[in-house]
Short mmCIF file of C-alpha atoms in Angstrom, two decimals:
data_model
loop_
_atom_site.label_atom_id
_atom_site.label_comp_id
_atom_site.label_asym_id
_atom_site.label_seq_id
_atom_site.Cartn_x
_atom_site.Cartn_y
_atom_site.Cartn_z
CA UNK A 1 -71.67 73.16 108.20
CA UNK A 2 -68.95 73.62 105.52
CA UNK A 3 -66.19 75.69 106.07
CA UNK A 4 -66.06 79.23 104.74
CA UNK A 5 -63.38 80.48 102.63
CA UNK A 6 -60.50 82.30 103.81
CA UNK A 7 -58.62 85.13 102.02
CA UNK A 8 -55.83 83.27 99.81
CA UNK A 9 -57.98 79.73 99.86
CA UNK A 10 -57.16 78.40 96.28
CA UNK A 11 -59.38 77.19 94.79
CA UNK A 12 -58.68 74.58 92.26
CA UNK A 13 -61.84 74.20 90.44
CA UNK A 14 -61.75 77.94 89.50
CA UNK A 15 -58.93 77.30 87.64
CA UNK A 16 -60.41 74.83 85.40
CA UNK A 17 -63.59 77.11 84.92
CA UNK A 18 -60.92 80.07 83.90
CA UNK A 19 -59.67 77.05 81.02
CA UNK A 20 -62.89 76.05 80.27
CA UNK A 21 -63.55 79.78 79.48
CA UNK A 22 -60.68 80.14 77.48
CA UNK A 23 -61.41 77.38 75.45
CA UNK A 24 -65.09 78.81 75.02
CA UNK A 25 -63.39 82.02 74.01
CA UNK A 26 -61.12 80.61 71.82
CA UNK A 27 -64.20 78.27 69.39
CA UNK A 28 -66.04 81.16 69.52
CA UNK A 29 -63.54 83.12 67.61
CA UNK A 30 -62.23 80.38 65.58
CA UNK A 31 -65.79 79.11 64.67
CA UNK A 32 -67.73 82.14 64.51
CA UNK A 33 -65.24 85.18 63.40
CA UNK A 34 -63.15 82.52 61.44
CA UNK A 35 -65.34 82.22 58.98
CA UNK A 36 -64.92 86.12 58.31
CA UNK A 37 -64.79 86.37 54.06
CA UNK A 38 -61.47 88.78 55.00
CA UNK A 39 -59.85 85.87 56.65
CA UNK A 40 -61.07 82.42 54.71
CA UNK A 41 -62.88 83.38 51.97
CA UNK A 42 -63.58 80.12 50.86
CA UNK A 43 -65.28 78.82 53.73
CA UNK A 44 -69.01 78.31 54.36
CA UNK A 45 -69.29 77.96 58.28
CA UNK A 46 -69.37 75.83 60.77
CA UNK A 47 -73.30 75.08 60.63
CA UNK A 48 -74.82 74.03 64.53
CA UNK A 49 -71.04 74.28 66.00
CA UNK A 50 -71.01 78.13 65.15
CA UNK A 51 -74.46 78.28 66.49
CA UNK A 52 -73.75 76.73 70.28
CA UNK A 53 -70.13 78.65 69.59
CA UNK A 54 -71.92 82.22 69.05
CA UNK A 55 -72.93 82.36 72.52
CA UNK A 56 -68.92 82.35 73.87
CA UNK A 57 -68.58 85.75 74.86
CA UNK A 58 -70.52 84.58 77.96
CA UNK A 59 -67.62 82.76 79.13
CA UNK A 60 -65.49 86.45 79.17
CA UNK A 61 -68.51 87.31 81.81
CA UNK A 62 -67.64 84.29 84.04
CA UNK A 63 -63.83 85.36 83.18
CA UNK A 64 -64.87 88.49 85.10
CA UNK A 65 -66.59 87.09 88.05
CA UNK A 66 -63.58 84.94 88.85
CA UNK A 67 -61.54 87.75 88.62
CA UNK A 68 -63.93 89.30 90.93
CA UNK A 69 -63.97 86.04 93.48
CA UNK A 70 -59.64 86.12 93.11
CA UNK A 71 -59.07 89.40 93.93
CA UNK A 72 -61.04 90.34 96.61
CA UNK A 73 -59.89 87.45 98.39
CA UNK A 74 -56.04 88.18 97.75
CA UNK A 75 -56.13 91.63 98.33
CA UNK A 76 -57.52 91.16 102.22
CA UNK A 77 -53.72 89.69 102.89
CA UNK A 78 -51.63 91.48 100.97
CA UNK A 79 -49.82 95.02 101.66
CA UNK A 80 -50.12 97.39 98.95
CA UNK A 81 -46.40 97.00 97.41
CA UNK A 82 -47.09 92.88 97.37
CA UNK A 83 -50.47 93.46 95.50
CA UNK A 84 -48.81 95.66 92.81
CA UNK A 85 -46.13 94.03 92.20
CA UNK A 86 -48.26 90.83 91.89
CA UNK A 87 -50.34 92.31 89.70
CA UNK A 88 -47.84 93.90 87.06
CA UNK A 89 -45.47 90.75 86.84
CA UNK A 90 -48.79 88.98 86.07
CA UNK A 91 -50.51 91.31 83.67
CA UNK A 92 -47.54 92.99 82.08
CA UNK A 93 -44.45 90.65 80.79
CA UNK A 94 -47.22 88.03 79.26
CA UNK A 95 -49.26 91.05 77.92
CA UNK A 96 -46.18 92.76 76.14
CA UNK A 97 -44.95 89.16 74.94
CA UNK A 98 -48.25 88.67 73.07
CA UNK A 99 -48.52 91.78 72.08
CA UNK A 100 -45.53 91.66 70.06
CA UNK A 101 -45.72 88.00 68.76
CA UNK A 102 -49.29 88.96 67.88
CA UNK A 103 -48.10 91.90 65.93
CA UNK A 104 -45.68 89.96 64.20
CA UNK A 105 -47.06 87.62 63.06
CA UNK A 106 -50.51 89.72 62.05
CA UNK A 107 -48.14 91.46 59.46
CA UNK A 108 -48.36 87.91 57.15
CA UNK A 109 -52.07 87.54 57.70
CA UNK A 110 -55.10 89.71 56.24
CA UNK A 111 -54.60 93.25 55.57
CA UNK A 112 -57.32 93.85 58.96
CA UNK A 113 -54.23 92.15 61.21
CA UNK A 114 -51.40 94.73 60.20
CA UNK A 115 -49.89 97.27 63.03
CA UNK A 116 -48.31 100.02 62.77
CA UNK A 117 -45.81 101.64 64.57
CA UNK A 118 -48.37 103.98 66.26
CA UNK A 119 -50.45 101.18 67.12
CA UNK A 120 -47.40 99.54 68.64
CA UNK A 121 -46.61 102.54 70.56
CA UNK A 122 -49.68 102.84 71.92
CA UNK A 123 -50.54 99.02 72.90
CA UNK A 124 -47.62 99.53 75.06
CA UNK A 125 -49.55 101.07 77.39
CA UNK A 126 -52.76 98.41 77.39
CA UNK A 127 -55.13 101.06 76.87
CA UNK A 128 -54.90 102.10 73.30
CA UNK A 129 -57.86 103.71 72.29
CA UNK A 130 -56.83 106.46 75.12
CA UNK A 131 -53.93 107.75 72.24
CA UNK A 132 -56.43 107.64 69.38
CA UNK A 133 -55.40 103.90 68.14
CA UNK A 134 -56.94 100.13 68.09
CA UNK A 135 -55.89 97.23 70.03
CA UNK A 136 -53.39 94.92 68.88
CA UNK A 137 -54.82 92.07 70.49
CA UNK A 138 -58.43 92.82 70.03
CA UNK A 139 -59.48 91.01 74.25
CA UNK A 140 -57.52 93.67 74.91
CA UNK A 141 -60.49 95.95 76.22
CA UNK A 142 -61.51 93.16 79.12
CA UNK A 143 -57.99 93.68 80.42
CA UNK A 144 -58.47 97.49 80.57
CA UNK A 145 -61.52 96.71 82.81
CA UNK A 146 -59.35 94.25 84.91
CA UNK A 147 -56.63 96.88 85.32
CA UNK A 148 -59.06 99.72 86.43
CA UNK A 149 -60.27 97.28 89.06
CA UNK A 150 -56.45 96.68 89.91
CA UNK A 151 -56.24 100.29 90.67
CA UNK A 152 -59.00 100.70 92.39
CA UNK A 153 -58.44 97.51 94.63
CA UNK A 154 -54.44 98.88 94.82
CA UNK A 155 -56.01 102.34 96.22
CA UNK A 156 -58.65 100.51 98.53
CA UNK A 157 -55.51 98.71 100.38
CA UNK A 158 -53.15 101.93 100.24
CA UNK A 159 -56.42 103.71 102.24
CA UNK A 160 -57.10 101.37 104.87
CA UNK A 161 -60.59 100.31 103.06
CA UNK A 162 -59.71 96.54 102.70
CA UNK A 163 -60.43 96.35 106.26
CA UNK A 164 -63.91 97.48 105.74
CA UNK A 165 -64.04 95.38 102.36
CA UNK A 166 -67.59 94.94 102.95
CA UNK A 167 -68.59 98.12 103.10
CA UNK A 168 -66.28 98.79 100.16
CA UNK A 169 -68.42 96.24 98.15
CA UNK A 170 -72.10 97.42 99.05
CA UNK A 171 -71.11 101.09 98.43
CA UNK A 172 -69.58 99.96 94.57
CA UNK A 173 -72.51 97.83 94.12
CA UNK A 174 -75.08 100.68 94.82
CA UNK A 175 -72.87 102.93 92.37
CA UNK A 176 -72.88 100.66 90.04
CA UNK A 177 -76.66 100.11 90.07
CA UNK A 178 -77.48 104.10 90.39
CA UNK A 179 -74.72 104.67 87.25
CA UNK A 180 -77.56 102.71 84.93
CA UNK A 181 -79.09 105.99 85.43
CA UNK A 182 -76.97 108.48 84.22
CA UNK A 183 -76.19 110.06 81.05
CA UNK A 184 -72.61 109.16 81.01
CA UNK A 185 -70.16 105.83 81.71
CA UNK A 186 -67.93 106.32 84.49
CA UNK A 187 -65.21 104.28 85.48
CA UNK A 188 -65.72 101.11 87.13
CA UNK A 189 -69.50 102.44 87.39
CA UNK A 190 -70.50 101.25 83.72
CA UNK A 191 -71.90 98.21 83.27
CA UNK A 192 -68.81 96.40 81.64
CA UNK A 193 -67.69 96.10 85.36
CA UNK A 194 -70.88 94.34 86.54
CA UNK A 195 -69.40 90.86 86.81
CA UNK A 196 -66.60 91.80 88.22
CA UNK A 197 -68.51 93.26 91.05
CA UNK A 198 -70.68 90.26 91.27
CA UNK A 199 -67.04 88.37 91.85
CA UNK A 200 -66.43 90.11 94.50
CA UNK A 201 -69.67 89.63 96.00
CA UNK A 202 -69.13 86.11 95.81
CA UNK A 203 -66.15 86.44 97.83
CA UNK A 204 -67.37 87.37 100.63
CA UNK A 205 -70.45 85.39 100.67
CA UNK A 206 -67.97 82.49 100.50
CA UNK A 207 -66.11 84.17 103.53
CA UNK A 208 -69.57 83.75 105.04
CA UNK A 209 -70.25 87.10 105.69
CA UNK A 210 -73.67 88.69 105.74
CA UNK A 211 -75.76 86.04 103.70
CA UNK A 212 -78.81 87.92 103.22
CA UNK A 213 -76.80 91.29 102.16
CA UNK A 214 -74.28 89.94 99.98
CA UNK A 215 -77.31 88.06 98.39
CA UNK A 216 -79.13 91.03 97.82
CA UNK A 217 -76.11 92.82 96.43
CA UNK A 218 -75.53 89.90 93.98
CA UNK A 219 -78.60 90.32 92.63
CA UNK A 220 -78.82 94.02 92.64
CA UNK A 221 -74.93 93.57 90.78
CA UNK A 222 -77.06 90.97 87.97
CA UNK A 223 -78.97 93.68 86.82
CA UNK A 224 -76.31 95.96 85.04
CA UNK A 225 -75.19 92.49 84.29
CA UNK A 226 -77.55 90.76 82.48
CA UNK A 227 -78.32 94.02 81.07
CA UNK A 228 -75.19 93.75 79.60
CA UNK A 229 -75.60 90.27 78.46
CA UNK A 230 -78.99 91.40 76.20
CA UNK A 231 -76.77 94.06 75.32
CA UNK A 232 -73.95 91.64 73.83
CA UNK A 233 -76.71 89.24 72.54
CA UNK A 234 -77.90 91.88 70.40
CA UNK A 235 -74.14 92.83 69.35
CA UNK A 236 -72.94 89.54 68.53
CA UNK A 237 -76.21 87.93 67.03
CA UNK A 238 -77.07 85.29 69.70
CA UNK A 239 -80.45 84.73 71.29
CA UNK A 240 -80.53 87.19 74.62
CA UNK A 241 -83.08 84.53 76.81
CA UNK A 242 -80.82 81.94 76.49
CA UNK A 243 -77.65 84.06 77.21
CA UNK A 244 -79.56 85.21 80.14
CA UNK A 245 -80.49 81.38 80.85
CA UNK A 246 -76.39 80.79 80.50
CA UNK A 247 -75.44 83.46 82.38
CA UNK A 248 -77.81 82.66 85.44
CA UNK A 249 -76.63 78.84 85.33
CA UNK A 250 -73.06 80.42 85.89
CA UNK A 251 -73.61 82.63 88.54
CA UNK A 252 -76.01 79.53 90.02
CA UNK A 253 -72.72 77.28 89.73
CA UNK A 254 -70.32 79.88 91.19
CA UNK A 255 -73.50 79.49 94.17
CA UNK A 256 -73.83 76.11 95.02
CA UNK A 257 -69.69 75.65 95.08
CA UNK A 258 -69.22 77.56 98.09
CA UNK A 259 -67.91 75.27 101.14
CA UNK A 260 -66.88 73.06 98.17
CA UNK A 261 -62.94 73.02 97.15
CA UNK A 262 -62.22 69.62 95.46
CA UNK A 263 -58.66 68.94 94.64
CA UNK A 264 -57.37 68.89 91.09
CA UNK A 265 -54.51 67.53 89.28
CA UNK A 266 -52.00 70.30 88.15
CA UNK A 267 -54.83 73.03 88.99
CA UNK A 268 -52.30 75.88 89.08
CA UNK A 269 -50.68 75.34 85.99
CA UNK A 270 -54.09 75.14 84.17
CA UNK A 271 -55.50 77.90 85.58
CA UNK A 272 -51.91 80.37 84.87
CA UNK A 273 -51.54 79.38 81.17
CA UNK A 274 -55.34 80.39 80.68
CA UNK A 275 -54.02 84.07 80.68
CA UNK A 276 -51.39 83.65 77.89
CA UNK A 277 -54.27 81.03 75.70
CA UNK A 278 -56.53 84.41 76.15
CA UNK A 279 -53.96 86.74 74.92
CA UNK A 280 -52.42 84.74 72.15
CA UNK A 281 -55.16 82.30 70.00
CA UNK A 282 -57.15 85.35 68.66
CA UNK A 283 -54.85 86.92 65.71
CA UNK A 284 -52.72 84.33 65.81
CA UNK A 285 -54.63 81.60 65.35
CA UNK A 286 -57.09 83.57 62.64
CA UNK A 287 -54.10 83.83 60.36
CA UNK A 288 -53.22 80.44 60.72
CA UNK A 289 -56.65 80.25 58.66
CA UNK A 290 -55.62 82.87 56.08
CA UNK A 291 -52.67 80.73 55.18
CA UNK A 292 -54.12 77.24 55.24
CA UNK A 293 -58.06 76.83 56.19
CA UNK A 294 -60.23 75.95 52.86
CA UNK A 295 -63.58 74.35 52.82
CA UNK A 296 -62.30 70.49 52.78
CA UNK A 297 -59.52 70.92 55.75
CA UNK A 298 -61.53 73.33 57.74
CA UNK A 299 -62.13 71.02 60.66
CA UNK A 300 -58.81 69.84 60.87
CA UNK A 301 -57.34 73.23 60.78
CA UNK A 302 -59.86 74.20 63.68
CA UNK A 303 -58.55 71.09 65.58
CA UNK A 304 -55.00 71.21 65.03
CA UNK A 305 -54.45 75.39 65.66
CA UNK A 306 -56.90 74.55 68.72
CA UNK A 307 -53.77 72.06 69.92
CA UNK A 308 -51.24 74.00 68.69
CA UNK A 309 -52.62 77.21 70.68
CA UNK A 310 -52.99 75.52 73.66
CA UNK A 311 -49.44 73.63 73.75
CA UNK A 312 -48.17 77.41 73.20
CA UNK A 313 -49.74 78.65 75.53
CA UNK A 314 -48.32 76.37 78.19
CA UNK A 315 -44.99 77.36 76.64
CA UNK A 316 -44.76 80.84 77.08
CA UNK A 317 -46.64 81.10 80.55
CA UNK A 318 -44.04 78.18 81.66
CA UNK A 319 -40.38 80.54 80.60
CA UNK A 320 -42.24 83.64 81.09
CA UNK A 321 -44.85 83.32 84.32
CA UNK A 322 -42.42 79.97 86.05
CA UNK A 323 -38.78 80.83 84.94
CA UNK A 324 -38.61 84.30 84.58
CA UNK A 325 -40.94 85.26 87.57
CA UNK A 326 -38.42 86.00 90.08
CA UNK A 327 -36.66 88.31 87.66
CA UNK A 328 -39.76 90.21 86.66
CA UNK A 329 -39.88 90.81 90.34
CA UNK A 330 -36.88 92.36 90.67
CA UNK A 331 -37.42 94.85 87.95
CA UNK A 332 -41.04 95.62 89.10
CA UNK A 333 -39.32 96.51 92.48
CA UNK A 334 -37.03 98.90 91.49
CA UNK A 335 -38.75 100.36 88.88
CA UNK A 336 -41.83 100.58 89.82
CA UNK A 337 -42.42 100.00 93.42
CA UNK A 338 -39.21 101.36 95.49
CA UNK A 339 -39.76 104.77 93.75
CA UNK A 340 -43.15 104.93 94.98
CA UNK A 341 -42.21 104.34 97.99
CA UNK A 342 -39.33 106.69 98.44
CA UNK A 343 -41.84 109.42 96.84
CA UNK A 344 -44.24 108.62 99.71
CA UNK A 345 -41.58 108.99 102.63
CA UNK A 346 -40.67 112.37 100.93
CA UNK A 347 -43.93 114.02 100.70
CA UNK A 348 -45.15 111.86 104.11
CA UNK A 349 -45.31 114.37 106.66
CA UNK A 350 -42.39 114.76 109.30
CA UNK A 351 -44.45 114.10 113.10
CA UNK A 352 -43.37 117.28 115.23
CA UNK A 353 -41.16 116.28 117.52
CA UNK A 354 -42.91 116.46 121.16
#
């Protein structure tokens, strides 16, 4: 019998599925949106490349279920100042780095890349279309789902709930399911949160919890899922069966892994930088092909940003995730976390004394 996974296992091949994503990510908008007459007007397309490429947003949906898988697990060890504080040095520092590079350097590309101030302003805060204004980085709108689930996950430990995490997941599950029937989206209830919810199914089915539930709720989760997946199909122009096909071979993969945890060279590393290839290739890289791509270099542009992006992105998450951690830490702390926690011991009630 294989082992079952414990809260905090690492494991290593989920980091190279969360590259292999990113790279997906990244040819899909280089091949497919690249070829955008606002961007390189004098290019025809990529012919069957763009084709297999169009069907890349899948790879945000197996983005999601890892997320799903990660969290759950880490958040069953961690107190509720260690999971924020986690969470914000990781989301935040790399986010507002982008974000700014991005901007930059989307003020030399097409007109459709320029920020303004406002736009600036309101990226700050991750979830721009909130203050009336578009995302900088346009990916932005998967990490607004991821931070929502943050929240949620950050309340579920403040409350106790981890320690009934699989009740926590059944009753989200169901919501999520019964929200397919109303009029309205709801936070984390819409369908955009579907895989994530499958992730954290996964979890504990690789905790070896109750098989036959967690089962049941991974399939119930699919349905808002692959509903979403026909939904994206239709959006973005690629054939729904076989991104249901796709999406079903993922979620078979994530399956037959459990009790598996090969080890891989430099895993960590891989699977870190992933965040700031995500955040960084889409602008960036697109204006690279408003300066330089034409119909005879096309390939070679594709190839050599592809490189360039990557070696980047191993820059930046090595000063800003590896050498800077430890102060982001600090200044998450005090800013962030030790006010909280003073707040809470104020308004905490004072036990009568007997």
């Amino acid at each position: 019998m294989r082992a079952a996974v414990q809260p905090g296992d690492r494991l290593d091949w989920l980091d190279y599925a969360r590259f292999a994503s990113a790279l997906v990510v990244m040819l899909y908008h280089y091949l497919v949106v690249g070829t955008d007459p606002r961007i390189a007007p004098d290019v025809s397309g990529f012919g069957l490349a763009a084709e297999i490429a169009s069907y890349g947003p899948i790879a945000v949906f197996a983005f999601m279920l890892i997320s799903g898988m990660v969290i759950t697990q880490v958040a069953q060890q961690q107190d509720a100042a260690t999971f924020a504080v986690h969470r914000i040095v990781r989301v935040y520092p790399l986010y507002l780095f982008a974000m700014i590079l991005t901007a930059s350097i989307g003020l030399f590309g097409p007109e459709r890349f320029h920020t303004t101030w406002r736009e600036l302003l309101a990226n700050l805060f991750i979830n721009a279309p909130l203050f009336g204004e578009r995302y900088v980085i346009g990916i932005t709108w998967t990490l607004v789902l991821e931070v929502a689930f943050y929240i949620a996950v950050f309340g579920a430990i403040v409350s106790g709930m981890m320690h009934r995490v699989q009740y926590l997941v059944a009753g989200w599950v169901m919501l999520l399911f019964a929200g397919l029937f109303l009029p309205w989206r709801l936070p984390l209830l819409s369908w955009e949160y579907a895989f994530i919810a499958s992730g954290a199914v996964l979890a504990l089915w690789y905790q070896r919890r109750n098989a036959r539930l967690n089962l049941a709720l991974l399939a119930l989760s699919l349905v808002p899922g692959l509903g979403y997946v026909v939904h994206t199909a239709r959006a973005s122009g690629f054939d729904p069966y076989i991104g249901v096909a796709i999406t079903l071979g993922i979620v078979g993969l994530f399956l037959g892994m459990r009790g598996r945890n090969p080890r891989l060279p430099h895993a960590r590393r891989i699977g870190l930088m992933t965040y700031s290839l995500y955040l960084l290739h889409f602008r960036i890289g697109l204006t690279f092909f408003f300066w330089w791509m034409t119909e005879v270099n096309k390939w070679w542009v594709v190839i050599g940003t592809c490189i360039f992006m990557v070696a980047l992105s191993f820059l930046v998450d090595d000063v800003i995730e590896f050498r800077l951690r430890g102060l982001w830490k600090q200044w998450v702390t005090r800013i962030v976390v030790e006010p909280i926690a003073a707040l809470y011991r104020r308004l905490r009630p004072v036990p009568a004394e007997p």
